[in-house]
């Protein structure tokens, strides 16, 4: 085996698969950890569970409140940026992911997006109020959002299109 083949093998060993039900750990600024789970259809749920030390028993998350459900770039898992720490069944209330909205900045119109089916339907501004924007988030945006939530300050990434 030459150096190139050895390097490829080493890199492959460090990669993780994006597996539905996997629980992952999100370190926040070296201060604490928050946890999430990979859902079907590209969704990720983040739990309102914060710990100064890595979690010892992931079953604690079964009853943890939900912070939010969004899409996240898969590289945060596949490139081992967020480490998988176990696997849990998907909660009943998460088997169907919440609706999201799409905002068309050119027309100023809103649509509802169903991540479960991929269906997009026209909507009103009032009907989308309180929903997540249909987007794929990077790890830095998720970390900002979680940090700001626990610091009780508004997150710049959550500025809503309809305000």
XYZ file of N, CA and C in Angstrom:
489
model
N 0.853 -1.177 0.000
C 0.000 0.000 0.000
C 0.895 1.235 0.000
N 0.615 2.167 -0.915
C 1.415 3.391 -0.954
C 0.826 4.443 -0.009
N 1.523 5.593 0.121
C 1.082 6.648 1.035
C -0.301 7.173 0.670
N -0.561 7.320 -0.623
C -1.851 7.846 -1.084
C -2.991 6.933 -0.643
N -2.830 5.620 -0.817
C -3.871 4.676 -0.415
C -4.056 4.686 1.093
N -2.971 4.769 1.838
C -3.041 4.821 3.296
C -3.767 6.061 3.779
N -3.504 7.178 3.123
C -4.166 8.431 3.485
C -5.667 8.337 3.225
N -6.070 7.748 2.080
C -7.488 7.582 1.774
C -8.162 6.714 2.827
N -7.517 5.626 3.221
C -8.080 4.720 4.208
C -8.240 5.438 5.538
N -7.228 6.191 5.937
C -7.285 6.914 7.202
C -8.438 7.921 7.200
N -8.604 8.669 6.108
C -9.692 9.638 6.018
C -11.052 8.950 6.062
N -11.174 7.796 5.395
C -12.447 7.081 5.398
C -12.809 6.588 6.787
N -11.823 6.209 7.588
C -12.092 5.724 8.933
C -12.646 6.840 9.822
N -12.321 8.068 9.526
C -12.773 9.186 10.341
C -14.167 9.657 9.948
N -14.663 9.225 8.814
C -15.975 9.673 8.360
C -17.078 8.891 9.065
N -18.222 9.550 9.196
C -19.402 8.919 9.786
C -20.507 8.905 8.741
N -21.427 7.984 8.895
C -22.597 7.954 8.011
C -23.721 8.752 8.658
N -24.500 9.378 7.812
C -25.683 10.097 8.280
C -26.804 9.074 8.417
N -27.007 8.571 9.633
C -27.937 7.483 9.895
C -29.146 7.992 10.667
N -30.330 7.741 10.141
C -31.559 8.166 10.803
C -31.623 7.560 12.204
N -31.920 8.418 13.177
C -32.004 7.993 14.575
C -30.728 8.252 15.361
N -29.629 8.515 14.663
C -28.367 8.775 15.370
C -28.464 10.053 16.186
N -27.915 9.992 17.384
C -27.827 11.146 18.278
C -26.411 11.683 18.160
N -26.279 13.011 18.058
C -24.967 13.628 17.910
C -24.784 14.726 18.948
N -23.519 15.025 19.189
C -23.130 15.993 20.215
C -22.633 17.272 19.549
N -23.141 18.412 20.011
C -22.741 19.710 19.475
C -22.019 20.480 20.578
N -20.682 20.595 20.485
C -19.972 21.403 21.488
C -20.204 22.892 21.213
N -20.532 23.639 22.249
C -20.803 25.064 22.103
C -19.688 25.860 22.789
N -18.800 26.407 21.943
C -17.720 27.295 22.390
C -16.869 26.731 23.532
N -16.734 25.417 23.616
C -15.925 24.804 24.661
C -16.517 24.956 26.054
N -17.772 25.397 26.138
C -18.407 25.643 27.434
C -19.391 24.544 27.837
N -20.132 24.028 26.872
C -21.138 23.023 27.176
C -21.483 22.260 25.898
N -22.318 21.236 26.067
C -22.744 20.385 24.956
C -24.263 20.416 24.837
N -24.721 20.355 23.608
C -26.139 20.224 23.295
C -26.234 19.031 22.341
N -27.410 18.419 22.280
C -27.555 17.194 21.497
C -28.694 17.294 20.490
N -28.536 16.550 19.425
C -29.545 16.497 18.387
C -29.673 15.091 17.859
N -30.609 14.918 16.946
C -30.856 13.600 16.358
C -31.176 13.775 14.880
N -30.701 12.841 14.092
C -30.952 12.847 12.650
C -32.323 12.231 12.382
N -33.152 12.989 11.667
C -34.502 12.558 11.315
C -34.552 12.132 9.850
N -35.629 11.495 9.433
C -35.793 11.190 8.004
C -35.919 12.476 7.183
N -35.731 12.375 5.892
C -35.928 13.472 4.938
C -35.025 14.667 5.187
N -33.842 14.444 5.736
C -32.869 15.521 5.908
C -33.107 16.416 7.103
N -34.034 16.077 7.970
C -34.308 16.895 9.147
C -33.378 16.558 10.311
N -33.122 17.557 11.117
C -32.344 17.398 12.345
C -33.136 18.047 13.475
N -33.299 17.344 14.581
C -33.941 17.926 15.751
C -32.844 18.241 16.777
N -32.998 19.389 17.436
C -32.074 19.792 18.495
C -32.861 19.868 19.788
N -32.303 19.256 20.838
C -33.000 19.154 22.110
C -32.582 20.276 23.053
N -33.506 20.675 23.895
C -33.244 21.671 24.924
C -32.636 20.939 26.122
N -31.416 20.503 25.925
C -30.666 19.770 26.947
C -29.226 20.247 26.851
N -28.754 20.891 27.901
C -27.419 21.478 27.919
C -26.650 20.855 29.072
N -25.402 20.463 28.804
C -24.590 19.808 29.823
C -23.141 20.275 29.734
N -22.531 20.513 30.874
C -21.113 20.920 30.889
C -20.194 19.748 30.547
N -20.672 18.543 30.771
C -19.910 17.331 30.469
C -20.644 16.526 29.393
N -19.912 15.743 28.596
C -20.595 14.892 27.609
C -21.633 13.993 28.292
N -22.716 13.782 27.601
C -23.823 12.985 28.151
C -23.369 11.543 28.377
N -23.825 10.956 29.463
C -23.482 9.563 29.769
C -24.596 8.614 29.347
N -25.823 9.087 29.429
C -26.966 8.242 29.125
C -27.873 8.981 28.135
N -27.785 8.632 26.859
C -28.547 9.368 25.843
C -30.052 9.172 25.978
N -30.491 8.166 26.727
C -31.935 7.973 26.904
C -32.559 9.151 27.655
N -31.743 9.968 28.297
C -32.210 11.206 28.935
C -32.901 12.097 27.900
N -32.456 12.018 26.659
C -32.991 12.880 25.601
C -34.391 12.493 25.157
N -34.830 11.295 25.514
C -36.155 10.828 25.099
C -37.242 11.781 25.573
N -37.061 12.367 26.748
C -38.085 13.274 27.285
C -37.647 14.740 27.282
N -36.500 15.039 26.694
C -36.028 16.426 26.649
C -36.905 17.256 25.726
N -37.168 18.511 26.095
C -37.938 19.375 25.189
C -37.191 19.587 23.874
N -37.937 19.971 22.862
C -37.358 20.211 21.531
C -37.104 21.708 21.364
N -35.879 22.054 20.954
C -35.556 23.449 20.646
C -36.091 23.820 19.266
N -35.694 23.046 18.254
C -36.125 23.310 16.887
C -35.787 22.138 15.993
N -36.448 22.114 14.824
C -36.218 21.101 13.791
C -35.891 21.850 12.507
N -34.725 21.559 11.933
C -34.285 22.230 10.703
C -33.492 21.258 9.834
N -33.178 21.692 8.631
C -32.255 20.961 7.771
C -30.843 21.436 8.072
N -29.878 20.532 8.024
C -28.476 20.843 8.290
C -27.631 20.190 7.204
N -26.580 20.878 6.774
C -25.670 20.276 5.801
C -25.128 18.961 6.356
N -25.147 17.917 5.523
C -24.739 16.597 5.998
C -23.263 16.492 6.356
N -22.425 17.408 5.873
C -20.993 17.306 6.168
C -20.683 17.423 7.662
N -21.567 18.045 8.439
C -21.275 18.159 9.871
C -21.262 16.783 10.534
N -21.972 15.842 9.949
C -21.945 14.462 10.441
C -20.905 13.657 9.674
N -20.952 13.699 8.339
C -20.077 12.827 7.545
C -18.601 13.160 7.735
N -18.290 14.412 8.001
C -16.896 14.799 8.246
C -16.540 14.795 9.730
N -17.444 14.250 10.543
C -17.199 14.043 11.967
C -16.995 15.359 12.726
N -17.644 16.436 12.285
C -17.576 17.700 13.012
C -18.417 17.577 14.282
N -19.610 17.005 14.141
C -20.429 16.657 15.296
C -20.377 15.143 15.425
N -19.929 14.660 16.574
C -19.732 13.224 16.781
C -21.042 12.537 17.146
N -21.272 11.418 16.493
C -22.414 10.591 16.856
C -22.085 9.904 18.180
N -23.059 9.897 19.097
C -22.835 9.316 20.417
C -23.779 8.155 20.713
N -24.627 7.819 19.772
C -25.552 6.710 19.970
C -26.725 6.817 19.022
N -27.740 6.028 19.323
C -28.923 6.004 18.468
C -30.153 5.778 19.343
N -31.221 6.506 19.007
C -32.495 6.362 19.708
C -33.611 6.250 18.677
N -34.727 5.647 19.063
C -35.879 5.651 18.159
C -36.355 7.097 17.953
N -36.921 7.361 16.794
C -37.493 8.674 16.513
C -38.775 8.823 17.334
N -38.905 9.934 18.045
C -40.112 10.187 18.829
C -41.349 10.216 17.924
N -42.456 9.813 18.485
C -43.720 9.784 17.739
C -44.026 11.154 17.133
N -43.863 12.236 17.922
C -44.207 13.575 17.422
C -43.251 14.072 16.341
N -42.118 13.373 16.133
C -41.163 13.763 15.099
C -41.220 12.869 13.860
N -42.097 11.876 13.892
C -42.244 11.017 12.711
C -42.744 11.819 11.525
N -43.536 12.858 11.813
C -43.957 13.822 10.795
C -43.335 15.152 11.192
N -42.449 15.655 10.355
C -41.758 16.901 10.678
C -42.675 18.097 10.475
N -42.433 19.157 11.233
C -43.292 20.340 11.125
C -43.168 21.032 9.767
N -44.235 21.723 9.404
C -44.228 22.512 8.169
C -43.206 23.636 8.291
N -42.697 24.079 7.151
C -41.769 25.201 7.080
C -42.311 26.177 6.035
N -41.702 27.347 5.977
C -42.150 28.292 4.963
C -41.024 28.651 4.006
N -41.421 29.099 2.827
C -40.493 29.602 1.815
C -40.926 31.034 1.518
N -39.956 31.917 1.435
C -40.235 33.309 1.086
C -39.526 33.623 -0.218
N -40.262 34.108 -1.195
C -39.698 34.509 -2.483
C -39.445 36.012 -2.426
N -38.177 36.401 -2.326
C -37.840 37.821 -2.166
C -38.161 38.644 -3.409
N -38.239 37.997 -4.564
C -38.562 38.740 -5.801
C -40.034 39.127 -5.854
N -40.891 38.216 -5.411
C -42.330 38.485 -5.491
C -42.928 38.903 -4.146
N -42.201 38.627 -3.055
C -42.734 38.923 -1.721
C -43.792 37.926 -1.278
N -43.884 36.794 -1.986
C -44.905 35.794 -1.667
C -44.341 34.688 -0.783
N -45.253 34.075 -0.028
C -44.915 32.989 0.877
C -45.529 31.686 0.394
N -44.864 30.587 0.749
C -45.382 29.247 0.476
C -45.136 28.382 1.693
N -45.956 27.363 1.842
C -45.734 26.337 2.863
C -44.946 25.203 2.233
N -43.978 24.684 2.982
C -43.168 23.566 2.500
C -43.326 22.401 3.464
N -43.710 21.261 2.924
C -43.836 20.036 3.711
C -42.612 19.178 3.448
N -41.701 19.142 4.415
C -40.466 18.377 4.284
C -40.722 16.875 4.181
N -41.864 16.427 4.656
C -42.189 15.001 4.628
C -42.522 14.517 3.219
N -43.131 15.412 2.422
C -43.576 15.015 1.086
C -42.907 15.801 -0.035
N -42.297 16.937 0.313
C -41.701 17.813 -0.689
C -42.717 18.743 -1.340
N -43.942 18.739 -0.837
C -45.016 19.553 -1.402
C -44.849 21.021 -1.015
N -45.031 21.893 -2.003
C -44.988 23.340 -1.788
C -46.338 23.898 -2.209
N -46.992 24.665 -1.300
C -48.283 25.249 -1.616
C -48.271 26.734 -1.286
N -48.920 27.549 -2.097
C -48.992 28.982 -1.807
C -49.611 29.213 -0.428
N -49.192 30.292 0.216
C -49.674 30.568 1.560
C -49.728 32.070 1.796
N -50.298 32.427 2.909
C -50.327 33.833 3.309
C -49.236 34.092 4.345
N -48.931 35.356 4.533
C -47.948 35.769 5.529
C -48.384 35.304 6.921
N -49.654 35.465 7.238
C -50.148 35.081 8.555
C -50.054 33.575 8.796
N -50.273 32.782 7.770
C -50.259 31.324 7.917
C -48.868 30.779 8.200
N -47.811 31.492 7.813
C -46.455 30.977 8.020
C -45.817 31.520 9.301
N -46.483 32.454 9.947
C -45.937 33.064 11.165
C -45.621 31.986 12.201
N -44.409 32.004 12.728
C -43.985 31.052 13.747
C -43.349 29.780 13.202
N -43.384 29.593 11.893
C -42.754 28.408 11.294
C -41.283 28.678 11.002
N -40.523 27.609 10.883
C -39.127 27.709 10.466
C -39.073 27.990 8.974
N -38.096 28.778 8.569
C -37.837 28.995 7.152
C -37.202 27.722 6.587
N -37.650 27.280 5.431
C -37.072 26.097 4.788
C -35.675 26.463 4.307
N -34.687 25.940 4.981
C -33.293 26.243 4.667
C -32.418 25.112 5.173
N -31.215 25.059 4.667
C -30.225 24.111 5.169
C -29.190 24.946 5.928
N -28.973 24.597 7.178
C -28.121 25.373 8.067
C -26.717 24.773 8.140
N -25.717 25.633 8.270
C -24.343 25.216 8.537
C -24.118 25.121 10.031
N -23.050 24.435 10.414
C -22.819 24.224 11.853
C -22.612 25.533 12.606
N -21.980 26.521 11.985
C -21.751 27.793 12.681
C -23.068 28.510 12.978
N -24.036 28.408 12.069
C -25.334 29.046 12.292
C -26.119 28.349 13.397
N -26.033 27.031 13.436
C -26.703 26.267 14.499
C -26.079 26.608 15.844
N -24.754 26.659 15.898
C -24.074 26.992 17.155
C -24.468 28.395 17.616
N -24.488 29.364 16.695
C -24.921 30.721 17.054
C -26.341 30.697 17.610
N -27.193 29.964 16.948
C -28.595 29.923 17.361
C -28.754 29.316 18.751
N -28.069 28.222 19.018
C -28.156 27.574 20.327
C -27.547 28.471 21.402
N -26.374 29.011 21.133
C -25.703 29.899 22.099
C -26.591 31.091 22.441
N -27.166 31.722 21.428
C -28.020 32.886 21.659
C -29.274 32.509 22.444
N -29.821 31.337 22.169
C -30.994 30.870 22.909
C -30.671 30.780 24.401
N -29.568 30.142 24.742
C -29.206 29.977 26.151
C -28.725 31.278 26.794
N -28.280 32.220 25.998
C -27.892 33.539 26.524
C -29.063 34.525 26.517
N -30.222 34.074 26.076
C -31.447 34.880 26.048
C -31.288 36.159 25.231
N -30.630 36.022 24.071
C -30.496 37.170 23.166
C -31.020 36.777 21.786
N -31.541 37.729 21.023
C -32.047 37.412 19.682
C -30.921 36.925 18.767
N -31.233 35.955 17.968
C -30.264 35.415 17.013
C -30.460 36.097 15.663
N -29.377 36.607 15.121
C -29.455 37.310 13.836
C -29.994 36.413 12.718
N -29.745 35.118 12.818
C -30.174 34.198 11.759
C -31.669 33.935 11.786
N -32.345 34.405 12.819
C -33.779 34.151 12.933
C -34.634 35.347 12.547
N -34.014 36.345 11.947
C -34.798 37.478 11.485
C -35.814 36.967 10.470
N -37.061 37.227 10.741
C -38.110 36.682 9.900
C -38.404 37.607 8.733
N -38.705 37.026 7.605
C -38.967 37.770 6.377
C -40.238 38.593 6.436
N -41.139 38.222 7.300
C -42.442 38.875 7.289
C -42.566 39.986 8.308
N -41.477 40.376 8.946
C -41.552 41.486 9.911
C -41.251 42.787 9.240
